[in-house]
Coordinates of C-alpha atoms in Angstrom, one line a residue:
X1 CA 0.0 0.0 0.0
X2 CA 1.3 3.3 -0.8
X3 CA 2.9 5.4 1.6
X4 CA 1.4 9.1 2.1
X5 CA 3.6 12.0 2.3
X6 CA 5.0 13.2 5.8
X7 CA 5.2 16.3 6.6
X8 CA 8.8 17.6 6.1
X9 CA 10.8 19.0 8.9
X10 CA 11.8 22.9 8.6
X11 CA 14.9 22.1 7.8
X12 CA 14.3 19.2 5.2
X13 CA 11.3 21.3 3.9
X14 CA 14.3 24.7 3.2
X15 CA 16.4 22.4 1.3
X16 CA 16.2 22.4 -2.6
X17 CA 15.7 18.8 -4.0
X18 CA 18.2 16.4 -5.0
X19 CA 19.1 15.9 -9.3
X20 CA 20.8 12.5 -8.5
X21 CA 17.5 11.1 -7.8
X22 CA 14.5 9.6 -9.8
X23 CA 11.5 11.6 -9.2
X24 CA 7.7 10.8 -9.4
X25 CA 6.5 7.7 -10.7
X26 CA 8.5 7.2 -13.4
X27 CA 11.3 4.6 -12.8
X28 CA 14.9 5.6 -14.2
X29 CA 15.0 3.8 -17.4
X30 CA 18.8 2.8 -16.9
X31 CA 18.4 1.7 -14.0
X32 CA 19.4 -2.3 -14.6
X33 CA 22.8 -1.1 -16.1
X34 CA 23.4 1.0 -13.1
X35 CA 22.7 -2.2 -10.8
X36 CA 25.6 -4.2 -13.3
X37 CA 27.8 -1.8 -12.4
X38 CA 26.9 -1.2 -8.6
X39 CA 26.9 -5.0 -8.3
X40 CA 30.9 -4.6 -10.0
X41 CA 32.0 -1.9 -7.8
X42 CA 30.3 -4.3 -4.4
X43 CA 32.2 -7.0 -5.8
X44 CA 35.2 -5.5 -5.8
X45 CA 35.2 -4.4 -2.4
X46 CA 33.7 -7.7 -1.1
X47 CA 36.3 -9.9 -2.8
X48 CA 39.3 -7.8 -1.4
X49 CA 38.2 -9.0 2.0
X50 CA 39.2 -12.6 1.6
X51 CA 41.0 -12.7 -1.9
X52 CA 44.4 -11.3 0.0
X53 CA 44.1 -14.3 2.4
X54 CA 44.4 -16.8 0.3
X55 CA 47.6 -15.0 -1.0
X56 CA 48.9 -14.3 2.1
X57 CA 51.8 -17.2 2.8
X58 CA 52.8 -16.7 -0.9
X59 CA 53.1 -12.5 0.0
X60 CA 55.2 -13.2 3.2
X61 CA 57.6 -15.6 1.6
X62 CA 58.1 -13.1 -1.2
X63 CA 58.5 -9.5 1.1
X64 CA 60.0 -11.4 3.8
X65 CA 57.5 -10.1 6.8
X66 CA 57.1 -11.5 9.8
X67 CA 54.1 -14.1 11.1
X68 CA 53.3 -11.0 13.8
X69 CA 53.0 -8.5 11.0
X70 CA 51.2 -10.5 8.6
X71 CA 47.7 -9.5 10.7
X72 CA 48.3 -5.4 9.4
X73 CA 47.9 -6.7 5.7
X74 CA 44.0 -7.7 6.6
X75 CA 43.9 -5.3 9.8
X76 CA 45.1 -1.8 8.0
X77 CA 42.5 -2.1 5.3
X78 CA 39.7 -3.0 8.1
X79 CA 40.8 0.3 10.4
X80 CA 40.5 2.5 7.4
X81 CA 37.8 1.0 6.2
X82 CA 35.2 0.3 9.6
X83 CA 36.6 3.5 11.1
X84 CA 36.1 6.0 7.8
X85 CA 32.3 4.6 6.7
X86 CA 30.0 7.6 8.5
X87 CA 31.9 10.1 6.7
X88 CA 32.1 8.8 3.6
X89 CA 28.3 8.4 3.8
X90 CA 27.7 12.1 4.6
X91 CA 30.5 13.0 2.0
X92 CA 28.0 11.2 -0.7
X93 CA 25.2 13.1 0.8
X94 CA 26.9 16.4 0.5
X95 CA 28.6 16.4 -2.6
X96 CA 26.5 13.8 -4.3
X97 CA 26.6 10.1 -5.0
X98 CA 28.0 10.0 -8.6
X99 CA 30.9 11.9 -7.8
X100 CA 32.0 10.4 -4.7
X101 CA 31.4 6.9 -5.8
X102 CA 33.3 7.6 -9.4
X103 CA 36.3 9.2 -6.7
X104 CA 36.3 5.8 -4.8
X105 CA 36.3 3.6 -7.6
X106 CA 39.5 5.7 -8.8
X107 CA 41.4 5.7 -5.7
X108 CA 40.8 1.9 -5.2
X109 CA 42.2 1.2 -8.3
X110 CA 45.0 3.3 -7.4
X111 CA 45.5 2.1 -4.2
X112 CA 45.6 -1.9 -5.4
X113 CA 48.1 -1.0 -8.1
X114 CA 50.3 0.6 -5.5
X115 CA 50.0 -2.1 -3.1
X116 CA 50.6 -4.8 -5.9
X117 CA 53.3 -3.4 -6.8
X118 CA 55.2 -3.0 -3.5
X119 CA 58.5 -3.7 -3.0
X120 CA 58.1 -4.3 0.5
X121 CA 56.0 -5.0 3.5
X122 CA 55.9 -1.0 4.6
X123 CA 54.2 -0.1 1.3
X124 CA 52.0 -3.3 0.3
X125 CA 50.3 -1.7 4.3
X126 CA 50.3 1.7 2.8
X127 CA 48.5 0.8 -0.1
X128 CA 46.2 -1.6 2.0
X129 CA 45.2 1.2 4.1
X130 CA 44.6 3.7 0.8
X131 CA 42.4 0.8 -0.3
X132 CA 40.4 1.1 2.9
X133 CA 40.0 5.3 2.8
X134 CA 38.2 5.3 -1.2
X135 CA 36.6 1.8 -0.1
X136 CA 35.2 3.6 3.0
X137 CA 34.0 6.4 -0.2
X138 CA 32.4 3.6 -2.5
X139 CA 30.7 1.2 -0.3
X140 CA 28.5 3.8 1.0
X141 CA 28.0 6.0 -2.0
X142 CA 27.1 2.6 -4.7
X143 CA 24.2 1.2 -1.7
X144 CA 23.0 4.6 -1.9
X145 CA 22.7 5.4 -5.6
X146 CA 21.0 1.9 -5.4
X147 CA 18.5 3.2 -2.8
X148 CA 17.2 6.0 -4.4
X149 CA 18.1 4.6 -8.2
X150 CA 15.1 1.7 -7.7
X151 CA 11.5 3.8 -6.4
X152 CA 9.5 0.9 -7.0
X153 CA 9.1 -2.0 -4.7
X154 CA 8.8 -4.9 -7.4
X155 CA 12.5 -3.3 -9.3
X156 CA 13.9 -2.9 -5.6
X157 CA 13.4 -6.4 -4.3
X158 CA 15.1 -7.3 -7.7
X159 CA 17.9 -5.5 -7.0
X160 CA 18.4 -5.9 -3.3
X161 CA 18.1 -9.5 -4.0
X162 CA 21.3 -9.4 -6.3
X163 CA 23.1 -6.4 -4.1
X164 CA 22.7 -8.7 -1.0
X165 CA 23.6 -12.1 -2.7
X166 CA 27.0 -10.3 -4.1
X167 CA 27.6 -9.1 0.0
X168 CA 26.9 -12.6 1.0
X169 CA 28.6 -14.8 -2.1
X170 CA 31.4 -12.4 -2.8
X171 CA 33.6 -13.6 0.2
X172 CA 33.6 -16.9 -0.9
X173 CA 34.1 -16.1 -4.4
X174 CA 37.3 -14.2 -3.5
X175 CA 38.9 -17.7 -2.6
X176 CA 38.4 -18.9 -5.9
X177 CA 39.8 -16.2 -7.1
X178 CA 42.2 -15.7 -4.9
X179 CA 43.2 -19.1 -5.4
X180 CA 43.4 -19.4 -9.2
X181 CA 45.5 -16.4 -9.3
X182 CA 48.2 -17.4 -6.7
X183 CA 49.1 -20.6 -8.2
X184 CA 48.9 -19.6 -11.7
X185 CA 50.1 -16.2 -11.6
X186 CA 51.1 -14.3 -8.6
X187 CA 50.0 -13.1 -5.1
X188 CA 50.2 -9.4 -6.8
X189 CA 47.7 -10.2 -9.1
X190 CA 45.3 -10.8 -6.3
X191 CA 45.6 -6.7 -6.3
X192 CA 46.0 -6.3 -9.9
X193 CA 42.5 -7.8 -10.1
X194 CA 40.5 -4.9 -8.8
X195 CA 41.9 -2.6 -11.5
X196 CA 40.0 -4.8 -14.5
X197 CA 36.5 -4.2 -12.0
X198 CA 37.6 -0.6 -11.6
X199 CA 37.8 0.4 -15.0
X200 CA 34.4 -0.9 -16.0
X201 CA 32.7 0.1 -12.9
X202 CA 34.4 3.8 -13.7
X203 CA 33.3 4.1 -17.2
X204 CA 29.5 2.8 -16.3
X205 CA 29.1 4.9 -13.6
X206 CA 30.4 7.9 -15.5
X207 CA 28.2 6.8 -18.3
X208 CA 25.0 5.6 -16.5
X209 CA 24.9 7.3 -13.1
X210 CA 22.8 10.6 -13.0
X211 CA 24.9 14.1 -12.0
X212 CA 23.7 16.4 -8.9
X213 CA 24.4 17.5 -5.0
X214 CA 22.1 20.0 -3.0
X215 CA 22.2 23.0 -4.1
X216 CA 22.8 24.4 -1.1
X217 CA 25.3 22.3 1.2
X218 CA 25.4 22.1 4.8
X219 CA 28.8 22.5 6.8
X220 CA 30.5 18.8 7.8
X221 CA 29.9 17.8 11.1
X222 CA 34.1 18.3 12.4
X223 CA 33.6 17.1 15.6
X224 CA 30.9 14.4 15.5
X225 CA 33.5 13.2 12.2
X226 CA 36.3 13.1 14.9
X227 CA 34.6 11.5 17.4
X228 CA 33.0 8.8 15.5
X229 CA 36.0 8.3 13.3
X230 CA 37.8 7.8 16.2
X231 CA 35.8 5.5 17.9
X232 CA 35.2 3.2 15.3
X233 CA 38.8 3.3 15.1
X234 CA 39.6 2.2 18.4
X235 CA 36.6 -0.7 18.3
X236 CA 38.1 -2.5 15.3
X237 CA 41.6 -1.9 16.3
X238 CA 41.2 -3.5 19.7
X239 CA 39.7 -6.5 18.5
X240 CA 42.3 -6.7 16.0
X241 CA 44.9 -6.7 18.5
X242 CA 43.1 -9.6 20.3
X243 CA 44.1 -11.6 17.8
X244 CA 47.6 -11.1 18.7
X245 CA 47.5 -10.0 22.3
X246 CA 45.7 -11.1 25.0
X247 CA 42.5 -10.2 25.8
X248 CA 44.1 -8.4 29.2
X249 CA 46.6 -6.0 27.3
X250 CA 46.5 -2.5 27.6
X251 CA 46.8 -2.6 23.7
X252 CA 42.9 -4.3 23.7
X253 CA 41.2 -3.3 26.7
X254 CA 42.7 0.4 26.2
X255 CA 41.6 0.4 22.9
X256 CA 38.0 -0.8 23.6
X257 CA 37.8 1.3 26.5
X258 CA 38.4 4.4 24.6
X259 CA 36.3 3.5 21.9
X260 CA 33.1 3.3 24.3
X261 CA 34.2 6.7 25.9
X262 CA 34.5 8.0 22.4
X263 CA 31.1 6.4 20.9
X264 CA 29.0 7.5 23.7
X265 CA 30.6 11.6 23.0
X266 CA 30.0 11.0 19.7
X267 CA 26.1 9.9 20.4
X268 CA 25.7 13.1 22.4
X269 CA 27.2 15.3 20.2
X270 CA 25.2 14.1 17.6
X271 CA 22.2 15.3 19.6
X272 CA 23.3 18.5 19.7
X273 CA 25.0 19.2 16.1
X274 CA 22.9 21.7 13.9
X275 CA 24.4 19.1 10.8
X276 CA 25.4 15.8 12.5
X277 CA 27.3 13.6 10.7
X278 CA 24.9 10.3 11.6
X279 CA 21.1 12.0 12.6
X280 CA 19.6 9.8 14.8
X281 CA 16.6 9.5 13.3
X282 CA 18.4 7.1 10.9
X283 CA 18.8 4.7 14.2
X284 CA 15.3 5.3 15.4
X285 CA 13.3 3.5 13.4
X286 CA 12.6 0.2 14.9
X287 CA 12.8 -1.6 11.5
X288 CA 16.5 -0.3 10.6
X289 CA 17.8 -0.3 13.9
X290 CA 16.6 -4.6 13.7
X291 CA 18.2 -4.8 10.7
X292 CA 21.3 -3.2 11.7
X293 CA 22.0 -5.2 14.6
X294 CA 20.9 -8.8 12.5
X295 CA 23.6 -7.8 9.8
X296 CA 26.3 -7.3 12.5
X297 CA 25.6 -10.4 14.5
X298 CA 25.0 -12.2 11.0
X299 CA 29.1 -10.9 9.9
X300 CA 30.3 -11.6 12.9
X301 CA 29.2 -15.2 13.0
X302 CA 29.7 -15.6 9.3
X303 CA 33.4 -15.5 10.0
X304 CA 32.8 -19.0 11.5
X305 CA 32.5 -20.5 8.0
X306 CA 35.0 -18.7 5.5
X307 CA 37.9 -18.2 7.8
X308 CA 37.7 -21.8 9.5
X309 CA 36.4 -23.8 7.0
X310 CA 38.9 -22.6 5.2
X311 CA 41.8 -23.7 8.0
X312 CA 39.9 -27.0 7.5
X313 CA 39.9 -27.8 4.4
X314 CA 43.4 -26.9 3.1
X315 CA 45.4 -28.1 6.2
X316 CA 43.0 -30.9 7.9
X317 CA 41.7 -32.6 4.4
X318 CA 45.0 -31.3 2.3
X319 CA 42.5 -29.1 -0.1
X320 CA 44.9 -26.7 -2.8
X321 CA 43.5 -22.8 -2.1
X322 CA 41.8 -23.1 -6.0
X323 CA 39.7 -26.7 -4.7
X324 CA 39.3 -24.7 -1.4
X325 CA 37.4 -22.2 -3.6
X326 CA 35.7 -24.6 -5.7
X327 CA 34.6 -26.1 -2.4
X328 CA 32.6 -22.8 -1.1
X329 CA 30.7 -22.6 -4.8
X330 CA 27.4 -24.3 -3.8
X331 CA 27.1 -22.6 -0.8
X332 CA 27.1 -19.5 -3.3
X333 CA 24.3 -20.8 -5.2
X334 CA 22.0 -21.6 -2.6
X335 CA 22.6 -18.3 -0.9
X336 CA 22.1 -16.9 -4.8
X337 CA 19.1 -18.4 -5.2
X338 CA 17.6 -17.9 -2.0
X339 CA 18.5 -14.2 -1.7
X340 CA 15.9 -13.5 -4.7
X341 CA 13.3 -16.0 -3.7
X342 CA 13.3 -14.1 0.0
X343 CA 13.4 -10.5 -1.2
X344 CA 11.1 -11.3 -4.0
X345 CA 8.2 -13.4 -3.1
X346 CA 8.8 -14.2 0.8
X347 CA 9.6 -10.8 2.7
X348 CA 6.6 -9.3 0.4
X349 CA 4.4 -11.9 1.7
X350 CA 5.2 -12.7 5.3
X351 CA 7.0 -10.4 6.2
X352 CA 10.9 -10.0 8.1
X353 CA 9.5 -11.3 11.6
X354 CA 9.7 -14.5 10.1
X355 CA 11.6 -14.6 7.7
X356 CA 15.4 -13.2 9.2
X357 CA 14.7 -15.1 12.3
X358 CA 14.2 -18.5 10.2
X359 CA 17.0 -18.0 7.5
X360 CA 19.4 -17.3 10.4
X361 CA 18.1 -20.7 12.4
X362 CA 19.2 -22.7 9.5
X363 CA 22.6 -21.5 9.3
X364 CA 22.8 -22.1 13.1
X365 CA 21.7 -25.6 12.0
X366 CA 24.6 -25.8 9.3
X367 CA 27.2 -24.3 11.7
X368 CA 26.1 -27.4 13.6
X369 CA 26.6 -29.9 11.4
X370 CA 30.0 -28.5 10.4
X371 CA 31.0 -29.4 14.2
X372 CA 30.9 -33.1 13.5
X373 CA 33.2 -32.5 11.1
X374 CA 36.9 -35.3 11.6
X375 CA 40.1 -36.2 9.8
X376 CA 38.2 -38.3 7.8
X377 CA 35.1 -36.4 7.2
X378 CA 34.1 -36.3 3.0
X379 CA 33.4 -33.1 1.5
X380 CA 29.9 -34.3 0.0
X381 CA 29.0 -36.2 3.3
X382 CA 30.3 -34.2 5.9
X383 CA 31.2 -30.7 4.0
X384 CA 28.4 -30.0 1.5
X385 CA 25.2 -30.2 3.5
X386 CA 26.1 -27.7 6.4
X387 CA 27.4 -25.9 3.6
X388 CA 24.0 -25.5 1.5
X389 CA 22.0 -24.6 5.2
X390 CA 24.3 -22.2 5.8
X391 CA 23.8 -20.2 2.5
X392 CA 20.1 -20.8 1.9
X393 CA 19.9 -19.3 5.3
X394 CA 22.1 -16.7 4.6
X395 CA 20.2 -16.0 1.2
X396 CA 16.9 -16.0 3.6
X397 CA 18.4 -13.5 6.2
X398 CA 20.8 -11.1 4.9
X399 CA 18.9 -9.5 2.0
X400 CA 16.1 -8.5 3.0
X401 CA 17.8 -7.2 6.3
X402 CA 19.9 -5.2 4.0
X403 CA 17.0 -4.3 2.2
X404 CA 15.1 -3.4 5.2
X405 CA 18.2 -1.6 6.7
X406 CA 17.9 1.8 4.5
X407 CA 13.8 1.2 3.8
X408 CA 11.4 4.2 4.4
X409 CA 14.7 6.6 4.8
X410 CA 14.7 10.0 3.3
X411 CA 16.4 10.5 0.7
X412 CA 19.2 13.1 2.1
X413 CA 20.0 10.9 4.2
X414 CA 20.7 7.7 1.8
X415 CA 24.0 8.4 2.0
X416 CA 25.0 7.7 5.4
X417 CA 22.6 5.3 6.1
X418 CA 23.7 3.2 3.7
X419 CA 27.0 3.6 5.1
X420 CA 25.4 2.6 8.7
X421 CA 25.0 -0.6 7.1
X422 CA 28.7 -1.0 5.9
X423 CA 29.7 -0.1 9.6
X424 CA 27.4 -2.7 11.3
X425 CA 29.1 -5.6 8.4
X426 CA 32.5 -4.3 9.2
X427 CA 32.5 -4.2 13.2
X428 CA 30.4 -6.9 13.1
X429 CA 33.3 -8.8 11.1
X430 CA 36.2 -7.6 13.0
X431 CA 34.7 -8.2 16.0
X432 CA 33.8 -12.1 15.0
X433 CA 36.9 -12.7 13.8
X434 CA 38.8 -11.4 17.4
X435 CA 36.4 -13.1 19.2
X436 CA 36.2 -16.5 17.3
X437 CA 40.0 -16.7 17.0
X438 CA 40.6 -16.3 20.8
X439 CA 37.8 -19.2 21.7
X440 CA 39.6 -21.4 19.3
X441 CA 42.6 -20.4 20.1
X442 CA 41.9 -21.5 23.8
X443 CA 40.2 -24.5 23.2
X444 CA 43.0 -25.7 21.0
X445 CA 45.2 -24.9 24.4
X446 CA 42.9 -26.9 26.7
X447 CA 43.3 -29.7 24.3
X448 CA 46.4 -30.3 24.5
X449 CA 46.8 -29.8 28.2
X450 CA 48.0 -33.1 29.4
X451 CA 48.7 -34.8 26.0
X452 CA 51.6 -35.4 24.4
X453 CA 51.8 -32.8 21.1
X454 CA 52.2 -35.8 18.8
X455 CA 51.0 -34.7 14.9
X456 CA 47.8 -36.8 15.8
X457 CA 47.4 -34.8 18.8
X458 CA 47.7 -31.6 17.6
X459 CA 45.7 -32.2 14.3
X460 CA 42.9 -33.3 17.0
X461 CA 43.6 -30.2 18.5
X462 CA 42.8 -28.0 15.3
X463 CA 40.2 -29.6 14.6
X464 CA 38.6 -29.1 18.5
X465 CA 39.5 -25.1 17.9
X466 CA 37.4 -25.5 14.3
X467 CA 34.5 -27.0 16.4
X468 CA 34.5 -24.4 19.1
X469 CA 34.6 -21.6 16.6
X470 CA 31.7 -23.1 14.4
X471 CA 29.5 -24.0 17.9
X472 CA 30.0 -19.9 19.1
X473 CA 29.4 -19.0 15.3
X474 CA 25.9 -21.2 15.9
X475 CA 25.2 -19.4 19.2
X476 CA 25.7 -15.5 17.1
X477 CA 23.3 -16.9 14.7
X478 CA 20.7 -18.2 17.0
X479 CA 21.0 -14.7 19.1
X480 CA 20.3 -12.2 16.0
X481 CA 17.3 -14.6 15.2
X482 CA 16.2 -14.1 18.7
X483 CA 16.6 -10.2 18.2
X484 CA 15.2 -10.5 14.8
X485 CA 11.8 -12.3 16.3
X486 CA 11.6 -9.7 18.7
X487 CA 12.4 -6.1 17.0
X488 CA 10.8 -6.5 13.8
X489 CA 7.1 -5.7 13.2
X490 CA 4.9 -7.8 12.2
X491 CA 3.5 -8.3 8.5
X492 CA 4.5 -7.2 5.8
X493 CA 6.8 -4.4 4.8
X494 CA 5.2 -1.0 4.1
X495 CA 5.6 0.2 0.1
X496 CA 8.4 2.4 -0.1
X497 CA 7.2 4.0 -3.2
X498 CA 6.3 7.7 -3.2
X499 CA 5.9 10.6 -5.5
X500 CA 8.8 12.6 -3.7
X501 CA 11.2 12.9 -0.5
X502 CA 9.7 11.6 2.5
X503 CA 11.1 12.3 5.7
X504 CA 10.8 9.8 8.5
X505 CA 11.6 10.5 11.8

């Protein structure tokens, strides 16, 4: 049912319309070849998360860093990244969409020829981090030209559908990738790659994407861009540093302190701030601020399946990094196939209640069957079928929480919104992955407490830290369904289509 206009607040009301959006009823007649080349610029981003893993031992033997450092090759791109989001999204709100999403494309591809190229380990960091800044640019700016690109709710489930399968598949398809490339190129090409999905996602958005900013732009929120830079800063680098340090060094716990102390200014000031850099009336709504949380509990258990099943496969069942790829495919096609079946028949009809909390159940279940998992486990026996639960509930879950996540917002504030949902994905992430790397970590130590460290022994031992991590994986899963159940409305979603700006506060 169609959604009547609001009544604009002063502010919204004084502001001259937006020309980067489609306005009225009339849908934007490129709009499919925009999605292609959203969908290119997403996959870019997504496949740099786990394509550089896979050429990670190949990228130490060659640069000669140590084991300690090799964590600031995934962790510098995930600071600048998680920490710059919220101002990349007001910086596409400001200046508009097209241009800042055309300037992250450009300085991505930049930044991955530069780290590619590195002669050492001090540069391919460098680079890493440049990656993160114009990633932090695109991410946000591509979801929103996405939001206000599709007005119709039949086109937008379409094209949620294939945005959130991308965010979901795109990991694992970065170890194929990642793979084929290592052993039949080189690790640098791993970089080089992004340059091919640069240039075409450059030329379509210059081609495709429609021109325009306010024509009247209100000052950048300096302090609340300090204070939440900051503090998202400090939240993913103390994680990080769990990984490496204990959970009881300054270098975590004073990092994580800060951040709270940081977060919490940052939430005041953004009371206060005639122009704040996140308003809260983005959080307020009941409906995003579900799907928020679902998609950061969802990343952060996700990190169960393509960072330990990975572990698993190459070193417990002797998998090569390109059959290791392979291995994650039908778990890319359920999750493909389910993504448009939820956003585009289910979530219309029954609504997120049900839905989220039900996709996310059955990855819990597939999380669970992955803990049976032995040295002599098959793939299609013991591999595949916690495999397919996991992405048909993935498909089931994520996109239309994603969808959900930036529905019914207006359209100046797109922009960081959409990069509200990047943040809650990237935390969400760092935060699984220092959290499900200490608990397996630890049970791997309690293991072998006692025995003798034969190879037996400590193989047993990996594969009781791969249990652990997929069991507390399960338990992340099972809590964001039980947050789901309770925060979302019931019924179906409200239309989001509307003759012009709505504001909702």
């Amino acid at each position: 049912m169609p959604i009547s206009p609001q009544p604009l607040t002063e502010e919204a009301a004084a502001s001259p319309p937006r020309t980067d959006i489609a306005v009225g009823d009339a849908p934007e007649p490129r709009r499919w070849w925009v999605l292609i080349v959203i969908a290119i610029a997403q996959l870019m981003v997504v496949l740099d998360v786990t394509i550089v893993n896979i050429a990670m031992p190949s990228a130490q033997r060659d640069l000669g860093f140590s084991d300690g450092n090799r964590q600031w090759i995934v962790t510098a791109y995930a600071l600048a990244f998680g920490s710059l989001l919220l101002l990349g999204g007001r910086l596409a709100d400001l200046f508009g969409r097209k241009i800042v999403f055309l300037v992250g494309i450009a300085g991505f591809a930049g930044a991955s020829a530069m780290a590619g190229a590195a002669p050492n380990f001090e540069i391919l960091v460098t680079g890493r981090v440049l990656q993160g800044i114009f990633g932090a640019l695109l991410a946000p700016a591509a979801l929103a030209v996405l939001n206000v690109t599709f007005t119709s709710d039949k086109d937008r489930a379409r094209a949620f559908g294939v945005f959130g399968a991308i965010g979901g598949a795109g990991g694992a398809f970065g170890l194929l990738l990642g793979g084929l490339l290592t052993e039949h190129l080189s690790w640098r090409w791993t970089l080089y790659v992004n340059l091919v999905f640069a240039v075409v996602a450059f030329i379509g958005g210059l081609v495709l994407m429609r021109k325009g900013a306010p024509a009247v732009r209100p000052r950048l929120d300096l302090p609340g861009t300090v204070l939440g830079s900051a503090g998202l800063f400090g939240l993913v680098y103390g994680f990080a540093n769990a990984e490496t340090y204990d959970w009881s060094s300054p270098m975590t716990w004073g990092s994580l302190t800060a951040a709270v102390v940081l977060l919490a200014a940052f939430a005041w000031w953004q009371t206060r701030a005639t122009h704040p850099l996140l308003p809260l009336r983005v959080l307020a709504d009941r409906t995003r601020g579900a799907s928020f949380i679902v998609m950061a509990i969802a990343s952060a258990g996700l990190f169960g399946v393509s960072l330990f099943l990975t572990y698993y496969l190459q070193a417990s069942l002797g998998f090569t990094p390109v059959k290791t790829g392979l291995a994650f495919l039908p778990m890319m096609g359920s999750l493909m196939v389910l993504a448009q079946l939820s956003i585009s028949v289910l979530l219309p009809r029954i609504g997120p209640k049900v839905l989220v909390p039900l996709g996310l159940l059955l990855s819990a279940a597939g999380l669970a069957l992955l803990t049976a998992l032995d040295l002599n486990s098959s793939y299609a026996a013991g591999v595949l079928p916690g495999l397919l639960l996991i992405g048909s509930g993935i498909g089931l879950s994520l996109p239309p929480a994603m969808s959900l996540s930036i529905h019914g917002i207006s359209d100046e504030d797109a922009g960081v919104g959409s990069a509200t949902v990047n943040t809650m994905q990237q935390v969400g992430g760092a935060i699984g992955t220092a959290l499900l790397n200490t608990l397996a970590a630890s049970a791997a130590t309690a293991y072998l407490v006692g025995r003798k460290p034969t190879p037996a022994t400590l193989a047993q031992a990996q594969l009781n830290s791969y249990s652990t991590a997929y069991w507390w994986s399960a338990g992340l899963f099972v809590a964001g369904a039980v947050i789901a159940a309770l925060m979302f409305r019931k019924g179906r979603p409200e239309s989001s289509e509307h003759s012009g700006p709505v504001v909702h506060m």
